[in-house]
Coordinates of N, CA, C and O and ligand atoms in Angstrom, one line a residue:
M270 N 110.2 113.2 195.5 CA 110.4 111.4 195.4 C 111.3 111.7 197.0 O 112.1 112.4 197.5
E271 N 110.7 110.6 197.6 CA 111.3 110.3 199.0 C 112.7 109.8 199.1 O 113.1 108.4 198.7
T272 N 113.4 110.2 199.9 CA 114.8 109.7 200.1 C 115.2 108.9 201.6 O 114.8 110.2 202.0
V273 N 116.9 108.5 201.5 CA 117.3 108.8 202.8 C 117.1 110.2 203.1 O 117.1 110.4 204.6
F274 N 117.9 111.0 202.4 CA 118.1 112.4 202.5 C 116.8 113.2 203.4 O 116.4 114.0 204.2
S275 N 115.2 112.9 203.1 CA 114.1 113.3 203.4 C 114.1 112.6 204.6 O 113.4 113.4 205.5
K276 N 114.4 111.7 204.8 CA 114.1 110.8 206.4 C 115.2 111.7 207.8 O 114.7 112.1 208.3
I277 N 116.5 111.9 207.2 CA 117.3 112.6 208.0 C 116.4 113.7 208.3 O 116.3 114.4 209.2
I278 N 115.8 115.0 207.1 CA 115.5 116.4 207.3 C 114.3 116.1 208.4 O 113.6 116.7 209.2
R279 N 114.0 114.7 208.0 CA 112.2 114.7 209.0 C 112.8 114.2 210.5 O 111.8 114.3 211.5
R280 N 114.3 113.8 210.8 CA 114.3 113.4 211.9 C 114.1 112.6 212.1 O 114.3 111.7 213.2
E281 N 113.6 111.2 210.7 CA 113.4 110.0 211.2 C 114.5 108.8 211.0 O 114.1 107.9 211.6
I282 N 115.3 109.3 211.1 CA 116.8 108.6 210.8 C 117.8 109.6 211.5 O 117.9 110.3 210.7
P283 N 118.8 109.0 212.1 CA 119.7 109.7 212.5 C 120.7 110.2 211.9 O 120.6 109.8 210.9
A284 N 121.2 111.5 211.6 CA 122.6 111.9 210.9 C 123.4 112.7 212.0 O 122.7 113.3 213.0
T285 N 124.2 113.3 211.8 CA 125.9 114.4 212.6 C 125.5 115.8 211.8 O 126.3 115.7 210.5
I286 N 124.1 116.4 212.5 CA 124.2 117.4 211.7 C 125.6 118.6 211.6 O 125.7 118.6 213.0
V287 N 126.0 119.4 210.8 CA 126.7 120.3 211.1 C 126.0 121.7 210.8 O 127.0 122.5 211.6
Y288 N 124.6 121.8 210.2 CA 124.5 123.4 209.8 C 123.0 122.9 209.5 O 122.7 121.9 208.7
E289 N 121.7 123.4 210.1 CA 120.2 123.4 209.3 C 120.2 125.1 209.6 O 120.3 125.8 210.1
D290 N 118.9 125.5 208.1 CA 118.2 126.1 208.6 C 117.1 126.1 207.8 O 117.0 124.9 207.8
D291 N 116.3 127.0 207.7 CA 115.0 127.0 207.0 C 115.0 126.0 205.8 O 114.0 125.1 205.2
F292 N 116.2 126.4 205.0 CA 116.2 125.7 203.8 C 117.4 124.9 203.0 O 116.7 124.2 202.2
F293 N 118.2 124.9 204.5 CA 118.8 123.7 204.1 C 119.4 123.1 205.4 O 119.0 123.3 206.4
L294 N 120.1 121.6 205.3 CA 120.6 121.0 205.9 C 121.8 119.8 205.7 O 122.4 119.8 204.2
A295 N 122.8 120.3 206.3 CA 124.8 120.0 205.9 C 124.3 118.7 207.2 O 124.6 118.9 208.3
F296 N 124.9 117.2 206.9 CA 125.7 116.5 207.7 C 126.9 115.9 207.4 O 126.8 115.9 205.9
L297 N 127.4 114.5 208.1 CA 128.5 114.3 207.8 C 127.8 113.2 207.0 O 127.0 112.6 207.5
D298 N 129.0 112.7 205.7 CA 128.5 111.7 204.7 C 128.8 110.4 205.7 O 129.4 110.4 207.1
I299 N 127.9 109.5 205.7 CA 128.2 108.5 206.6 C 128.9 106.9 206.0 O 129.1 106.1 207.0
N300 N 129.9 107.4 204.9 CA 130.5 106.5 204.4 C 131.2 107.6 203.6 O 131.5 107.5 202.3
P301 N 132.6 108.2 204.6 CA 132.8 109.6 203.8 C 134.7 108.9 203.5 O 135.0 107.7 203.3
V302 N 134.7 109.8 202.4 CA 135.7 109.9 201.5 C 137.3 110.0 202.8 O 138.5 109.4 202.5
T303 N 136.9 111.3 203.3 CA 137.9 111.5 204.2 C 136.9 111.6 205.4 O 135.9 112.4 205.1
K304 N 137.8 112.2 206.9 CA 137.0 112.9 207.8 C 136.4 114.0 207.9 O 137.2 115.0 206.8
G305 N 135.3 114.4 207.9 CA 134.8 115.9 207.9 C 133.7 115.9 206.3 O 133.2 116.9 206.4
H306 N 134.0 114.8 205.9 CA 133.0 114.8 204.5 C 131.5 115.0 204.9 O 131.0 114.2 205.3
T307 N 131.6 115.6 204.0 CA 130.2 116.9 204.5 C 129.2 116.9 203.3 O 129.4 117.2 202.4
L308 N 127.3 116.5 203.3 CA 126.4 117.1 202.4 C 126.0 117.8 202.7 O 125.1 118.0 203.9
L309 N 125.8 118.5 201.2 CA 124.9 120.2 201.6 C 123.7 119.6 201.0 O 123.9 119.2 200.3
V310 N 122.3 120.2 201.3 CA 121.3 118.7 201.2 C 120.0 119.8 201.2 O 119.3 120.8 202.3
P311 N 119.6 121.0 200.2 CA 118.7 121.8 200.6 C 117.1 120.7 200.4 O 116.6 119.5 200.4
K312 N 116.0 121.7 201.6 CA 115.2 120.5 202.0 C 114.5 120.4 200.7 O 114.1 119.0 201.4
T313 N 114.2 121.2 200.0 CA 113.4 120.5 199.0 C 113.7 119.4 198.0 O 114.9 119.7 197.5
P314 N 113.2 118.6 197.9 CA 114.2 117.2 197.2 C 114.0 117.4 195.8 O 113.2 116.9 195.3
Y315 N 114.8 118.2 195.6 CA 115.1 118.4 193.9 C 116.2 117.2 194.0 O 116.6 117.0 194.3
V316 N 115.4 116.5 192.5 CA 116.7 115.3 191.9 C 117.6 115.6 191.8 O 119.2 115.3 191.6
W317 N 117.7 116.7 190.6 CA 119.3 116.8 190.0 C 119.8 118.2 189.6 O 118.1 119.1 190.0
M318 N 120.7 118.3 189.2 CA 121.2 120.2 190.2 C 120.6 120.8 188.8 O 120.2 122.2 189.3
Q319 N 120.4 120.5 187.8 CA 119.7 121.1 186.6 C 118.1 121.7 186.9 O 117.8 122.4 186.6
D320 N 117.4 120.8 187.7 CA 115.9 120.9 188.4 C 116.2 121.9 189.1 O 114.7 122.5 189.5
V321 N 116.9 122.3 189.8 CA 117.1 123.3 191.0 C 117.0 124.7 190.6 O 117.9 125.0 189.7
P322 N 115.9 125.3 191.6 CA 115.7 126.6 191.1 C 117.3 127.6 191.3 O 117.8 127.3 192.0
D323 N 117.1 128.6 190.4 CA 119.0 129.4 190.0 C 119.3 129.6 191.8 O 120.0 129.4 191.8
E324 N 118.3 130.6 192.0 CA 118.2 131.4 193.5 C 118.6 129.9 194.2 O 119.8 130.7 195.2
L325 N 117.9 129.5 194.7 CA 118.0 127.8 195.4 C 119.5 127.1 195.2 O 120.5 127.5 196.3
L326 N 120.2 127.6 194.1 CA 121.0 126.4 193.3 C 122.0 127.9 193.8 O 123.2 127.1 194.1
A327 N 122.0 129.1 193.7 CA 123.1 129.9 194.0 C 123.7 129.8 195.4 O 124.4 130.0 196.0
E328 N 122.4 129.7 196.2 CA 122.3 129.8 198.1 C 123.2 128.5 198.0 O 123.8 128.8 199.3
S329 N 122.8 127.6 197.3 CA 123.4 126.3 198.1 C 124.9 125.8 197.6 O 125.9 125.9 198.4
F330 N 125.0 127.0 196.5 CA 127.0 126.9 196.5 C 127.4 128.1 197.3 O 128.6 128.0 198.0
I331 N 126.9 129.5 197.8 CA 127.2 130.2 198.5 C 127.4 130.0 200.0 O 128.2 129.9 200.8
L332 N 126.2 128.7 200.5 CA 126.6 127.9 201.8 C 127.4 127.0 201.7 O 128.5 127.1 202.9
A333 N 128.5 126.5 200.6 CA 128.9 125.4 200.2 C 130.0 126.0 200.6 O 131.2 125.9 201.6
K334 N 130.3 127.4 199.5 CA 131.8 128.0 200.4 C 131.6 128.7 201.7 O 133.0 128.4 202.2
K335 N 130.6 128.8 202.6 CA 130.5 129.0 204.1 C 131.5 128.2 204.6 O 131.9 127.7 205.6
I336 N 130.5 126.8 204.5 CA 130.8 126.0 205.4 C 132.6 125.5 204.5 O 133.4 124.7 205.3
M337 N 132.6 125.2 203.8 CA 134.3 124.5 203.0 C 135.8 126.0 203.9 O 136.5 125.7 204.3
K338 N 134.8 127.4 204.4 CA 135.7 128.4 204.8 C 136.3 127.6 206.0 O 137.3 127.7 207.3
A339 N 134.7 127.1 206.5 CA 134.4 126.5 208.1 C 135.8 125.8 208.1 O 136.5 125.2 209.0
M340 N 135.3 124.1 207.0 CA 136.4 123.3 207.5 C 138.0 123.7 207.2 O 138.6 122.8 207.8
V341 N 137.9 124.6 206.2 CA 139.7 125.0 206.2 C 140.5 125.2 207.3 O 141.7 125.1 207.8
V342 N 139.8 125.7 207.9 CA 140.2 126.8 209.5 C 140.3 125.3 210.7 O 141.1 125.5 210.9
Q343 N 139.1 124.3 210.3 CA 139.5 123.5 212.2 C 140.1 122.1 211.5 O 139.7 121.1 212.3
I344 N 140.2 121.6 210.1 CA 140.1 120.5 209.6 C 141.3 120.2 209.1 O 141.8 121.0 208.1
P345 N 142.1 119.5 209.6 CA 143.9 119.5 208.7 C 143.7 119.2 207.5 O 143.3 117.6 207.1
C346 N 143.9 120.4 206.0 CA 143.6 119.8 204.7 C 143.7 120.7 204.0 O 144.4 121.7 204.7
D347 N 144.1 120.7 202.9 CA 145.0 121.7 202.1 C 144.1 122.1 200.8 O 143.7 123.5 200.6
Y348 N 142.6 121.6 201.2 CA 141.4 121.8 200.2 C 140.5 121.1 200.3 O 140.8 120.0 200.9
V349 N 139.2 122.0 199.8 CA 138.3 120.9 200.1 C 137.4 120.8 198.2 O 137.2 121.7 197.6
Q350 N 137.5 119.6 198.6 CA 136.9 119.1 197.3 C 135.1 119.2 196.6 O 134.5 118.8 197.9
V351 N 134.6 119.4 195.9 CA 133.3 120.0 195.6 C 132.9 119.2 194.8 O 133.4 118.6 193.7
G352 N 131.5 118.2 194.8 CA 131.7 117.3 194.0 C 129.5 117.3 193.7 O 129.4 117.8 195.5
V353 N 129.1 117.2 192.7 CA 128.0 116.8 192.5 C 127.9 115.5 191.4 O 128.2 115.8 190.6
V354 N 127.5 114.8 192.5 CA 127.1 113.1 191.9 C 126.1 112.7 191.9 O 125.2 113.1 190.6
G355 N 125.2 112.3 192.9 CA 123.6 111.8 192.6 C 123.8 110.3 192.1 O 122.6 109.9 191.4
E356 N 124.6 109.4 192.3 CA 124.8 108.5 191.3 C 123.9 107.3 192.6 O 123.1 106.4 192.3
E357 N 123.6 107.9 194.0 CA 123.2 107.2 194.9 C 122.0 107.4 195.7 O 120.7 106.8 195.7
V358 N 121.7 108.7 195.7 CA 120.7 109.2 196.6 C 119.8 110.4 195.3 O 120.4 111.1 195.5
P359 N 118.6 110.1 194.8 CA 118.2 110.9 194.3 C 117.5 112.4 195.1 O 116.0 112.2 194.3
H360 N 118.3 113.0 195.5 CA 118.0 114.1 196.0 C 119.5 115.1 195.6 O 120.2 114.8 196.8
F361 N 119.4 115.9 195.0 CA 120.3 116.8 195.0 C 121.0 117.6 196.5 O 120.7 118.0 197.2
H362 N 122.4 117.3 195.9 CA 123.3 117.6 197.4 C 124.7 117.9 196.9 O 125.1 117.4 195.7
I363 N 125.6 118.7 197.7 CA 126.5 118.7 197.7 C 127.7 118.0 198.4 O 127.3 118.6 199.5
H364 N 128.4 117.4 197.4 CA 129.7 116.7 199.2 C 130.8 117.9 198.7 O 131.3 118.3 197.5
L365 N 131.1 117.3 199.9 CA 132.4 118.9 200.6 C 133.1 117.8 200.9 O 133.1 117.4 202.6
I366 N 134.4 117.9 200.6 CA 135.1 117.0 201.0 C 137.0 117.5 201.3 O 137.3 117.5 200.4
P367 N 137.0 117.3 202.4 CA 139.0 117.5 202.9 C 139.5 116.7 202.5 O 139.3 115.8 202.8
Q368 N 140.8 117.2 202.0 CA 141.4 116.8 200.7 C 143.1 116.9 201.2 O 143.3 118.4 201.6
M369 N 143.9 116.3 201.2 CA 145.5 116.9 201.1 C 146.2 116.7 199.9 O 144.9 115.6 199.2
L370 N 147.0 117.4 199.3 CA 147.5 117.6 197.9 C 148.2 116.6 197.6 O 149.7 116.6 198.3
D371 N 148.3 115.2 197.0 CA 148.8 114.4 197.0 C 148.2 113.3 195.6 O 147.6 113.2 195.3
P372 N 149.6 113.9 194.9 CA 149.2 113.2 192.9 C 149.2 111.8 193.4 O 148.2 111.0 192.4
E373 N 149.8 111.5 194.4 CA 149.7 109.3 194.4 C 148.3 109.3 195.1 O 147.3 107.8 194.9
K374 N 147.5 110.1 195.4 CA 146.1 109.4 196.1 C 145.0 109.4 195.5 O 145.3 110.4 194.4
D375 N 143.9 108.5 195.4 CA 143.3 108.3 194.7 C 142.0 109.1 195.4 O 141.5 108.8 196.8
H376 N 141.4 110.0 195.0 CA 141.1 111.4 195.8 C 139.5 110.6 196.1 O 138.5 111.3 196.6
T377 N 139.3 109.8 195.1 CA 137.4 109.4 195.6 C 136.9 108.2 196.2 O 136.6 107.4 196.6
K378 N 138.6 107.3 196.8 CA 138.3 106.3 197.4 C 138.0 106.4 198.7 O 138.1 107.3 199.4
R379 N 137.2 105.8 199.0 CA 136.1 106.0 200.2 C 137.1 105.0 201.4 O 137.6 103.8 201.2
Q380 N 137.3 106.2 203.2 CA 137.9 104.8 203.6 C 137.2 103.9 204.8 O 136.0 104.8 205.0
S381 N 137.6 102.8 205.1 CA 136.6 102.1 205.5 C 136.9 102.7 207.4 O 138.1 102.6 208.3
A382 N 135.7 102.9 208.2 CA 135.5 103.2 209.0 C 136.6 104.2 209.5 O 137.5 104.1 210.5
P383 N 136.7 105.4 208.8 CA 137.2 106.2 209.0 C 137.4 106.8 210.3 O 138.5 107.8 211.1
Y384 N 136.0 106.9 211.3 CA 136.1 107.8 212.5 C 135.9 106.3 213.7 O 135.8 105.4 213.7
Q385 N 137.1 106.8 214.3 CA 137.2 106.0 215.5 C 135.8 105.1 216.0 O 135.3 104.0 216.9
N386 N 134.5 106.5 216.5 CA 133.5 106.2 216.8 C 132.4 107.3 216.5 O 132.8 108.4 216.1
T387 N 131.0 107.7 217.1 CA 130.3 108.3 216.8 C 130.8 109.6 217.6 O 130.7 110.2 216.7
N388 N 131.5 109.2 218.5 CA 132.0 111.0 219.4 C 132.7 111.7 218.6 O 132.8 112.7 218.3
E389 N 133.1 110.8 217.5 CA 134.6 111.2 217.0 C 133.9 112.2 215.9 O 134.5 113.5 215.1
M390 N 132.9 111.3 215.3 CA 131.9 111.8 214.3 C 131.4 113.5 215.2 O 131.3 114.7 214.2
N391 N 131.2 113.6 215.8 CA 130.2 114.7 216.9 C 131.7 116.0 216.5 O 131.1 116.8 216.3
V392 N 132.6 115.1 216.8 CA 134.0 116.4 217.1 C 133.9 116.7 215.5 O 134.0 118.2 215.9
Y393 N 133.9 116.4 214.7 CA 134.1 116.6 213.6 C 133.2 117.8 213.4 O 133.0 119.0 212.7
A394 N 131.8 117.3 213.3 CA 130.4 118.3 213.3 C 131.1 119.3 213.9 O 130.6 120.7 213.1
T395 N 131.1 119.5 215.3 CA 131.1 120.7 215.8 C 132.3 121.7 215.1 O 132.1 122.6 215.8
K396 N 133.8 120.4 215.0 CA 134.5 121.1 214.4 C 134.2 122.5 213.5 O 134.5 123.8 213.2
I397 N 133.2 121.9 212.7 CA 132.8 122.5 211.2 C 131.9 123.6 211.9 O 132.4 125.0 211.5
S398 N 130.8 123.5 212.4 CA 129.3 124.2 213.2 C 129.9 125.1 213.5 O 129.6 126.3 213.9
Q399 N 131.1 125.8 214.7 CA 131.7 126.7 215.4 C 132.0 127.8 214.9 O 132.1 128.4 215.7
N400 N 132.5 127.2 213.4 CA 133.1 127.8 213.0 C 131.8 128.8 211.8 O 132.5 129.5 210.7
L401 N 130.7 128.4 211.6 CA 129.6 128.8 210.9 C 129.0 130.1 211.0 O 128.9 129.9 212.3
Ligands
AMP743 P1 125.3 109.6 195.6 O1 124.5 110.4 195.4 O2 126.1 109.5 194.8 O3 126.3 111.8 195.7 O4 126.1 110.0 196.9 C1 125.5 110.1 198.3 C2 126.1 110.0 199.3 O5 124.9 110.1 200.4 C3 127.0 108.8 199.8 O6 128.2 109.3 199.8 C4 126.7 108.1 200.3 O7 127.5 107.5 201.3 C5 125.8 109.4 201.4 N1 125.1 108.9 202.2 C6 123.9 107.8 202.3 N2 123.3 107.4 203.1 C7 123.5 108.0 204.6 C8 123.3 108.5 205.6 N3 122.1 107.9 205.9 N4 123.6 109.5 206.3 C9 124.5 109.6 206.0 N5 124.9 109.8 204.4 C10 124.7 109.2 203.9

C-alpha cells in the first residue's frame, strides 16, 4: 500500500533520517511525543505487525533495541518507550520514544512544536545516528 512512509523511503518527501540500510529506514516523527521520537520502518510496506514475516520482524526489534541503546546514551531520558500503533499510517513501524519516569505525565501526549527549528531536529538525529 502506498503511504507517506513509502514516499519518505523513496525520498519523494523529506524526513530527518536517523538510520538506513537495505531493509530499514529510521527517521524522526514529525509530530513527536518527545524530542528524539523515532519511527523505525521496514522498507517493505506490510500494513500490520502480524503481516510481517518472522525474520524481518525479529530484525526490526533487534534494530529497535540498537537504536534505543543509542538514544539512552545521547538523549536525556530514563527509558525508551516502544510502541506499535498504526492508526495513522498503514505501513508497519515501531515508535521509539525517549521518556522520563514521571507518574504525573501523560506519556502519549504530543508536544506542540517541541523542536525549536529543523536544525535542532538534525542535532537529535545526529546524536542518535552517531551512536549506532
Ligand atoms: P501511527 O500510524 O498511529 O503509529 O502513527 C504514525 C506516526 O507517523 C505519527 O506519530 C505521525 O506523527 C508520524 N508521521 C506522519 N507523517 C510523517 C512524516 N511525513 N514524517 C515523519 N513522521 C510522520
